[in-house]
CSV table of C-alpha atoms and ligand atoms in Angstrom, one decimal:
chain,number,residue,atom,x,y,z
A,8,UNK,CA,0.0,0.0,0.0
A,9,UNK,CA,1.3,3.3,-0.9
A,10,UNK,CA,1.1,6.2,2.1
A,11,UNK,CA,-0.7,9.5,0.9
A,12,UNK,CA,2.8,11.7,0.4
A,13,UNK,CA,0.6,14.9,0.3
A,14,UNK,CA,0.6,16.0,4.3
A,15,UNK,CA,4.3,16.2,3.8
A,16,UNK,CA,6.0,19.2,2.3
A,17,UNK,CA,9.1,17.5,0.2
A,18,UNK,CA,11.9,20.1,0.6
A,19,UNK,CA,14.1,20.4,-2.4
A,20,UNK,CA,17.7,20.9,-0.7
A,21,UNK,CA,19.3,22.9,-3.2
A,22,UNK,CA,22.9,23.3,-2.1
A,23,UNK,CA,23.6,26.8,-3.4
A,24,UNK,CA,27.5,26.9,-4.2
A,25,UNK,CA,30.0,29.2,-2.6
A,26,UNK,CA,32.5,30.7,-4.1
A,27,UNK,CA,35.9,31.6,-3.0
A,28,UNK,CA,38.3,34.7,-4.3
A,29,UNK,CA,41.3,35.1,-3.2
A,30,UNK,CA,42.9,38.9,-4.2
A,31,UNK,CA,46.5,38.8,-3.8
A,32,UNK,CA,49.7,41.7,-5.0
A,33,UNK,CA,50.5,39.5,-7.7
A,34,UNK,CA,47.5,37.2,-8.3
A,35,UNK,CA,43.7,37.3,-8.3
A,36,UNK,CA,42.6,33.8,-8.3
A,37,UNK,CA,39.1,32.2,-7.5
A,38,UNK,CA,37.0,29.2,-7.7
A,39,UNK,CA,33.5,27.6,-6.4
A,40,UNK,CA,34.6,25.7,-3.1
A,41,UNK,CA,33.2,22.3,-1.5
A,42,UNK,CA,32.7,23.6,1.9
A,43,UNK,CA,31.9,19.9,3.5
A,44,UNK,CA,35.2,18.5,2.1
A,45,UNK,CA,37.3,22.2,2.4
A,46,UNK,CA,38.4,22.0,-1.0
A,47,UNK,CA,37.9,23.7,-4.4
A,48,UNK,CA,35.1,22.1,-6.5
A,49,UNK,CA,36.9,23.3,-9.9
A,50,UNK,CA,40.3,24.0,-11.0
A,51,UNK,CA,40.2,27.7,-10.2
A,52,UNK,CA,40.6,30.4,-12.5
A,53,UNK,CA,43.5,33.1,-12.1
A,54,UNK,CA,44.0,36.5,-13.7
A,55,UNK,CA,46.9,39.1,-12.8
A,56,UNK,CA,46.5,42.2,-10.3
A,57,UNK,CA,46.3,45.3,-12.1
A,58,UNK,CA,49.5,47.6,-11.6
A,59,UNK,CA,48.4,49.9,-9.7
A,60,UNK,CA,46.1,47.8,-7.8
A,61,UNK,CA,43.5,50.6,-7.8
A,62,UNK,CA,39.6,49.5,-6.4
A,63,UNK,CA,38.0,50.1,-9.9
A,64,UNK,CA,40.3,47.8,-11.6
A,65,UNK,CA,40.6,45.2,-9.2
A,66,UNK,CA,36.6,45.3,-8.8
A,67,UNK,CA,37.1,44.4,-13.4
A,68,UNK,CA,39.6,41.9,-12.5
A,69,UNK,CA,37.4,40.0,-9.9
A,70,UNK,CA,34.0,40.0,-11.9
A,71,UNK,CA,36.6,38.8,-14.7
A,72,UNK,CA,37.2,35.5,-12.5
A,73,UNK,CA,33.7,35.5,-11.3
A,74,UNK,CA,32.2,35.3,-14.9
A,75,UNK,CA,34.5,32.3,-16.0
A,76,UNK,CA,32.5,30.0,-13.9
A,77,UNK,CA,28.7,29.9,-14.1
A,78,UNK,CA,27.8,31.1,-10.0
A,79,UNK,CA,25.1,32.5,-8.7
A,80,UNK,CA,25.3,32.0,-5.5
A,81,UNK,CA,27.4,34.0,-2.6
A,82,UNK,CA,31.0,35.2,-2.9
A,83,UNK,CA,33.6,35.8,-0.2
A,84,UNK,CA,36.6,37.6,-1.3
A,85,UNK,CA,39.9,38.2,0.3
A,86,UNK,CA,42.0,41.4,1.0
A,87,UNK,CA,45.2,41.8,2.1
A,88,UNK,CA,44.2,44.9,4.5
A,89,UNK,CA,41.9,45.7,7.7
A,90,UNK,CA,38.6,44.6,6.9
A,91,UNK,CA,35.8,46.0,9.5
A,92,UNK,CA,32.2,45.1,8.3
A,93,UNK,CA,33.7,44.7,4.8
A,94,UNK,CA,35.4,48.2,4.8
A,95,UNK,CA,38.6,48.1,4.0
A,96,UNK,CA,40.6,49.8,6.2
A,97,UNK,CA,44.5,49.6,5.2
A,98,UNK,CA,46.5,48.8,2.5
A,99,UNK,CA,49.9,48.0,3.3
A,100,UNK,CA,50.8,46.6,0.2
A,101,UNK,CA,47.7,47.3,-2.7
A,102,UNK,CA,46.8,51.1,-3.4
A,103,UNK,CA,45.9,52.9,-1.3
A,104,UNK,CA,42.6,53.8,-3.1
A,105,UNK,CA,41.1,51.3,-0.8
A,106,UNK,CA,41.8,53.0,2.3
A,107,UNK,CA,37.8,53.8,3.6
A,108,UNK,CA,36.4,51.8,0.8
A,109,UNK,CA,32.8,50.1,1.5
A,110,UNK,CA,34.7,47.1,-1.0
A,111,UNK,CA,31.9,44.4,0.1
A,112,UNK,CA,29.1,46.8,-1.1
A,113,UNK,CA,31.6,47.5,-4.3
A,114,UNK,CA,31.6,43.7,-5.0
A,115,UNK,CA,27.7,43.3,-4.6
A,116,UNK,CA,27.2,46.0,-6.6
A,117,UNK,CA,29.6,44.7,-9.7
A,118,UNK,CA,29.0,41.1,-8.8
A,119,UNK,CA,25.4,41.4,-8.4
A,120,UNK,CA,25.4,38.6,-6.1
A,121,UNK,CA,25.4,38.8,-2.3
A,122,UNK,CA,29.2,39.2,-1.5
A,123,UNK,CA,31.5,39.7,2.2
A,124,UNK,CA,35.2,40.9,2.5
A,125,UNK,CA,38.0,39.6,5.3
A,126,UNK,CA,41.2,39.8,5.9
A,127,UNK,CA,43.8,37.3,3.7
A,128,UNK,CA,45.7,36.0,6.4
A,129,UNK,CA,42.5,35.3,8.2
A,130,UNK,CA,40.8,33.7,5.5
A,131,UNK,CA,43.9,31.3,5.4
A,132,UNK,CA,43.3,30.9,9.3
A,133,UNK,CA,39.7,29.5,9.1
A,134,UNK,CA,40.7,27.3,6.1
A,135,UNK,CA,43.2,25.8,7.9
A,136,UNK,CA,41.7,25.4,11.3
A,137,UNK,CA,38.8,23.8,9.6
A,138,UNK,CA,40.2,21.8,7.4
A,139,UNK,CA,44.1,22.2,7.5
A,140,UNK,CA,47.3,22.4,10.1
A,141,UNK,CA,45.1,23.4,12.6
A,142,UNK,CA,42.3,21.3,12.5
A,143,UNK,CA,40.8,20.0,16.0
A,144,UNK,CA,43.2,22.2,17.6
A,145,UNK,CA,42.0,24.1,21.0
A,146,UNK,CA,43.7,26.6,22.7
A,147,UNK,CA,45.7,29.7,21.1
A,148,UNK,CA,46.1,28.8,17.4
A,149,UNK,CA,48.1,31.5,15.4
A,150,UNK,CA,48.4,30.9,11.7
A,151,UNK,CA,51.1,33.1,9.8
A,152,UNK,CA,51.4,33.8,6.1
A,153,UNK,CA,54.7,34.4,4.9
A,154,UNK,CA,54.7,36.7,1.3
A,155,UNK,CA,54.7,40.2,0.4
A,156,UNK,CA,54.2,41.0,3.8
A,157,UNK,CA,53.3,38.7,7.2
A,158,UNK,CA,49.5,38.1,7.7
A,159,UNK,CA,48.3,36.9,11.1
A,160,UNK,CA,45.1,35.3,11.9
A,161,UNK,CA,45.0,34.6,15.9
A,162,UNK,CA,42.0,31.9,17.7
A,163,UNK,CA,41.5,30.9,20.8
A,164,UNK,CA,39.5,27.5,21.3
A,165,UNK,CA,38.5,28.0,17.4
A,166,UNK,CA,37.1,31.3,17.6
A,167,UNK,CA,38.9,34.3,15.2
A,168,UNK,CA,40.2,37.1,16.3
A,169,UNK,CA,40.1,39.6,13.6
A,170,UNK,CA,42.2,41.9,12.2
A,171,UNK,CA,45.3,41.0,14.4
A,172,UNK,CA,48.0,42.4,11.5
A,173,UNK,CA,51.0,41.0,13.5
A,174,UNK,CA,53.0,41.6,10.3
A,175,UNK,CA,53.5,45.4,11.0
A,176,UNK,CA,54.6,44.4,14.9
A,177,UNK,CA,58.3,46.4,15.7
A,178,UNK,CA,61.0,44.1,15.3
A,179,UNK,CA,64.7,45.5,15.7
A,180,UNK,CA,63.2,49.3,15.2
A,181,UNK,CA,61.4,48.4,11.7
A,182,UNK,CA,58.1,47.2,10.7
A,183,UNK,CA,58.5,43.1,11.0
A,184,UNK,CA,57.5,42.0,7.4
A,185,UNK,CA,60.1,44.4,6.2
A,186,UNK,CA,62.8,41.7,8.3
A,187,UNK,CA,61.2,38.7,7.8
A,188,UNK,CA,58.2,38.1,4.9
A,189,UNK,CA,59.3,35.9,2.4
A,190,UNK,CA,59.5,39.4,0.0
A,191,UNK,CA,62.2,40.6,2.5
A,192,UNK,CA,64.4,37.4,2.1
A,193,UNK,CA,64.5,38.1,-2.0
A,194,UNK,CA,64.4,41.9,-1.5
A,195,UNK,CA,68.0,41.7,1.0
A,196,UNK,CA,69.2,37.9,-1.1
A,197,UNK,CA,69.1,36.4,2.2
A,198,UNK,CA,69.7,32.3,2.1
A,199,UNK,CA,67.5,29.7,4.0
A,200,UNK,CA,69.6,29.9,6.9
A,201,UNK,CA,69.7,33.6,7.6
A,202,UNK,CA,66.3,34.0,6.6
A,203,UNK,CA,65.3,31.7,9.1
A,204,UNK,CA,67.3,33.3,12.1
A,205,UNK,CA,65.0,36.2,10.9
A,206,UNK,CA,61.8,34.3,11.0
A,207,UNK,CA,63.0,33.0,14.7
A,208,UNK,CA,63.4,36.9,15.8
A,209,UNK,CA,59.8,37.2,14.7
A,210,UNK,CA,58.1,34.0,16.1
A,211,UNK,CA,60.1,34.8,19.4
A,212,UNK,CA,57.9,38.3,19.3
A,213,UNK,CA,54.9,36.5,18.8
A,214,UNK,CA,55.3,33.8,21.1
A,215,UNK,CA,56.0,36.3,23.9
A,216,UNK,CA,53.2,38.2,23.4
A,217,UNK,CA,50.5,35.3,22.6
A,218,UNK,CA,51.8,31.9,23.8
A,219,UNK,CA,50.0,30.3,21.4
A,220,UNK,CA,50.3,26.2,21.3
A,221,UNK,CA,50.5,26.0,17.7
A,222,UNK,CA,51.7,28.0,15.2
A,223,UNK,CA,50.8,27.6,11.6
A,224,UNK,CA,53.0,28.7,8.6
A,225,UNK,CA,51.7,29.6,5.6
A,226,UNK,CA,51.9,32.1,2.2
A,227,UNK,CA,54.2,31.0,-0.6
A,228,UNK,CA,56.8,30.2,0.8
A,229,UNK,CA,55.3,27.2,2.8
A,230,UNK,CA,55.6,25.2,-0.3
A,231,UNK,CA,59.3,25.1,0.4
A,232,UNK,CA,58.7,24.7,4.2
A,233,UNK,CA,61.6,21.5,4.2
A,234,UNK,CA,64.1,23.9,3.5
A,235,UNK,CA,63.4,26.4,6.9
A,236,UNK,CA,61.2,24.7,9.1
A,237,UNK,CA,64.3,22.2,10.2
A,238,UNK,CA,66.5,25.2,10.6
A,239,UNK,CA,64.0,27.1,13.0
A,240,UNK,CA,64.8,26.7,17.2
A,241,UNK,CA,62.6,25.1,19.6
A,242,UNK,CA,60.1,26.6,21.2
A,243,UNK,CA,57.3,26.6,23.7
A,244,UNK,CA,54.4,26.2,20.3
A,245,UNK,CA,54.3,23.6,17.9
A,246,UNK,CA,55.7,25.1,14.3
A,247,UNK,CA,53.6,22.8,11.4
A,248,UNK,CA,53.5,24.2,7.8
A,249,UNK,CA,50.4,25.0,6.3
A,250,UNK,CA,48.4,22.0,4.3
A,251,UNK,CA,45.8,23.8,2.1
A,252,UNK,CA,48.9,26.0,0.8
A,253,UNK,CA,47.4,27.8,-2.1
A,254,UNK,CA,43.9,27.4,-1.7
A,255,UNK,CA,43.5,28.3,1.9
A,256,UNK,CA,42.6,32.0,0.9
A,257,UNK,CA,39.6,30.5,-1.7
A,258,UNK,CA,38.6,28.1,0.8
A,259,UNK,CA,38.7,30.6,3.9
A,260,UNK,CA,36.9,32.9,1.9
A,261,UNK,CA,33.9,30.7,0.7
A,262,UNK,CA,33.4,29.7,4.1
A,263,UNK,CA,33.3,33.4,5.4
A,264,UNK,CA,30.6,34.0,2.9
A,265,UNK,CA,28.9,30.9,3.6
A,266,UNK,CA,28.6,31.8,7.2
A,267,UNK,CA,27.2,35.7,6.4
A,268,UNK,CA,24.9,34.5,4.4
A,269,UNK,CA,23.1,31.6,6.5
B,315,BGC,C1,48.7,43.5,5.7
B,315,BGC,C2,47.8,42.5,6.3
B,315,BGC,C3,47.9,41.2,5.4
B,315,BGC,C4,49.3,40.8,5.2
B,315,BGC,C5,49.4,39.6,4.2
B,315,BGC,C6,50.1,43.0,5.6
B,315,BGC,O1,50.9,44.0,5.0
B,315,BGC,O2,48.7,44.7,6.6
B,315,BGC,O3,46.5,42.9,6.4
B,315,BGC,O4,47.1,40.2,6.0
B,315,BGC,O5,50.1,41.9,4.7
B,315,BGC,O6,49.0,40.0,3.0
């Protein structure tokens, strides 16, 4: 016998995608994501910043990566800046056109699709907490992305602190990514081993001020994380590179977006 199905109200579970973009000095890459799995449902699409990285053509450059796929659903986008309620509030290394910028409202508007803004490094953070080095971890996580410059994103028991911008901390009377970001290393020809007594000075810094239990290194230059992991000291955190390397920004982002927009 076949039960009336009419008393119940069959959902259809449409699983709207999310999709991550990831807006870097020398990159602006993107991609839908699988949030379940933390990883990107299609080979993502990249185009080059514009020099200068001015808002208008950055905002072309985006909708550029945007387009390639077929999405309609939310977008989280990364910055490498302060992002308060998706203002963008620095730009330490991008122009600094974006300095004040409502850039989440900027992205709706060009996207037309419903669209948040955070910080890079914290982006990473959540990507790899989730579903990377940091995963399960409680207690003070601090993940660290070395390029251009040094993004921070800080938790405590899984929760992010925002904005933390431990990059521009003093270290030896200058700004600390001008020391130690993997940019610095090139910019002075530094090799692994003095680069690393650099990155030491710096997680020393960090330590003192944050004790976190693990720290996680990422950017670029995690790729090559057998060449100056080994070389760093021992200390009080656990150092583990970064496992989502490129992607964490895409992935990080998505999720951001998928949690606005619940
Ligand atoms: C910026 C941060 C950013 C980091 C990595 C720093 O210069 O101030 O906001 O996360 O670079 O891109």
């Amino acid at each position: 016998m076949h039960r009336p199905v009419d008393n119940f109200s069959v959902e259809a579970v449409v699983m709207t995608a999310v999709f991550g973009v990831d807006i870097g000095g020398s990159g602006i890459k993107g991609a839908p994501v699988d949030l379940a799995r933390g990883v990107l449902a299609q080979e993502r699409h990249k185009v080059l910043t514009p020099q200068p990285s001015a808002p208008e053509a950055v905002v072309a450059a985006v909708r550029e990566v945007v387009r390639h796929f077929d999405h309609q659903g939310p977008v989280g986008l990364t910055f490498p800046g302060v992002v308060v309620d998706g203002h963008t509030r620095t730009a330490a290394n991008v122009d600094k056109g974006w300095v004040g910028l409502d850039a989440a409202g900027l992205f709706r508007e060009a996207l037309d699709l419903p669209a948040v803004v955070l910080n890079d490094a914290d982006a990473a953070g959540l990507a790899e907490t989730t579903h990377g080095a940091g995963r399960g971890q409680q207690g003070v996580v601090l993940v660290l992305t070395f390029g251009t410059g040094i993004g921070s994103a800080l938790f405590a028991d899984g929760v992010l602190v925002p904005n933390t911008e431990l990059g521009h901390l003093e270290l030896r009377g200058k700004d600390a990514e001008r020391r130690a970001s993997s940019a610095a290393k090139e910019r002075h020809g530094l090799d692994w081993e003095q680069w690393s007594g650099r990155v030491d000075e710096y997680l020393d810094l960090v330590e003192m001020l944050f004790s976190p239990q693990l720290i996680v290194i990422g950017g670029g230059v995690s790729r090559k994380h057998e060449k100056f992991l080994p070389l760093l000291r021992e200390r009080g955190a656990r150092v583990v590179p970064a496992e989502l390397r490129n992607d964490a920004g895409i992935v990080g982002a998505a999720m951001a977006a998928a949690r606005a927009t619940d």
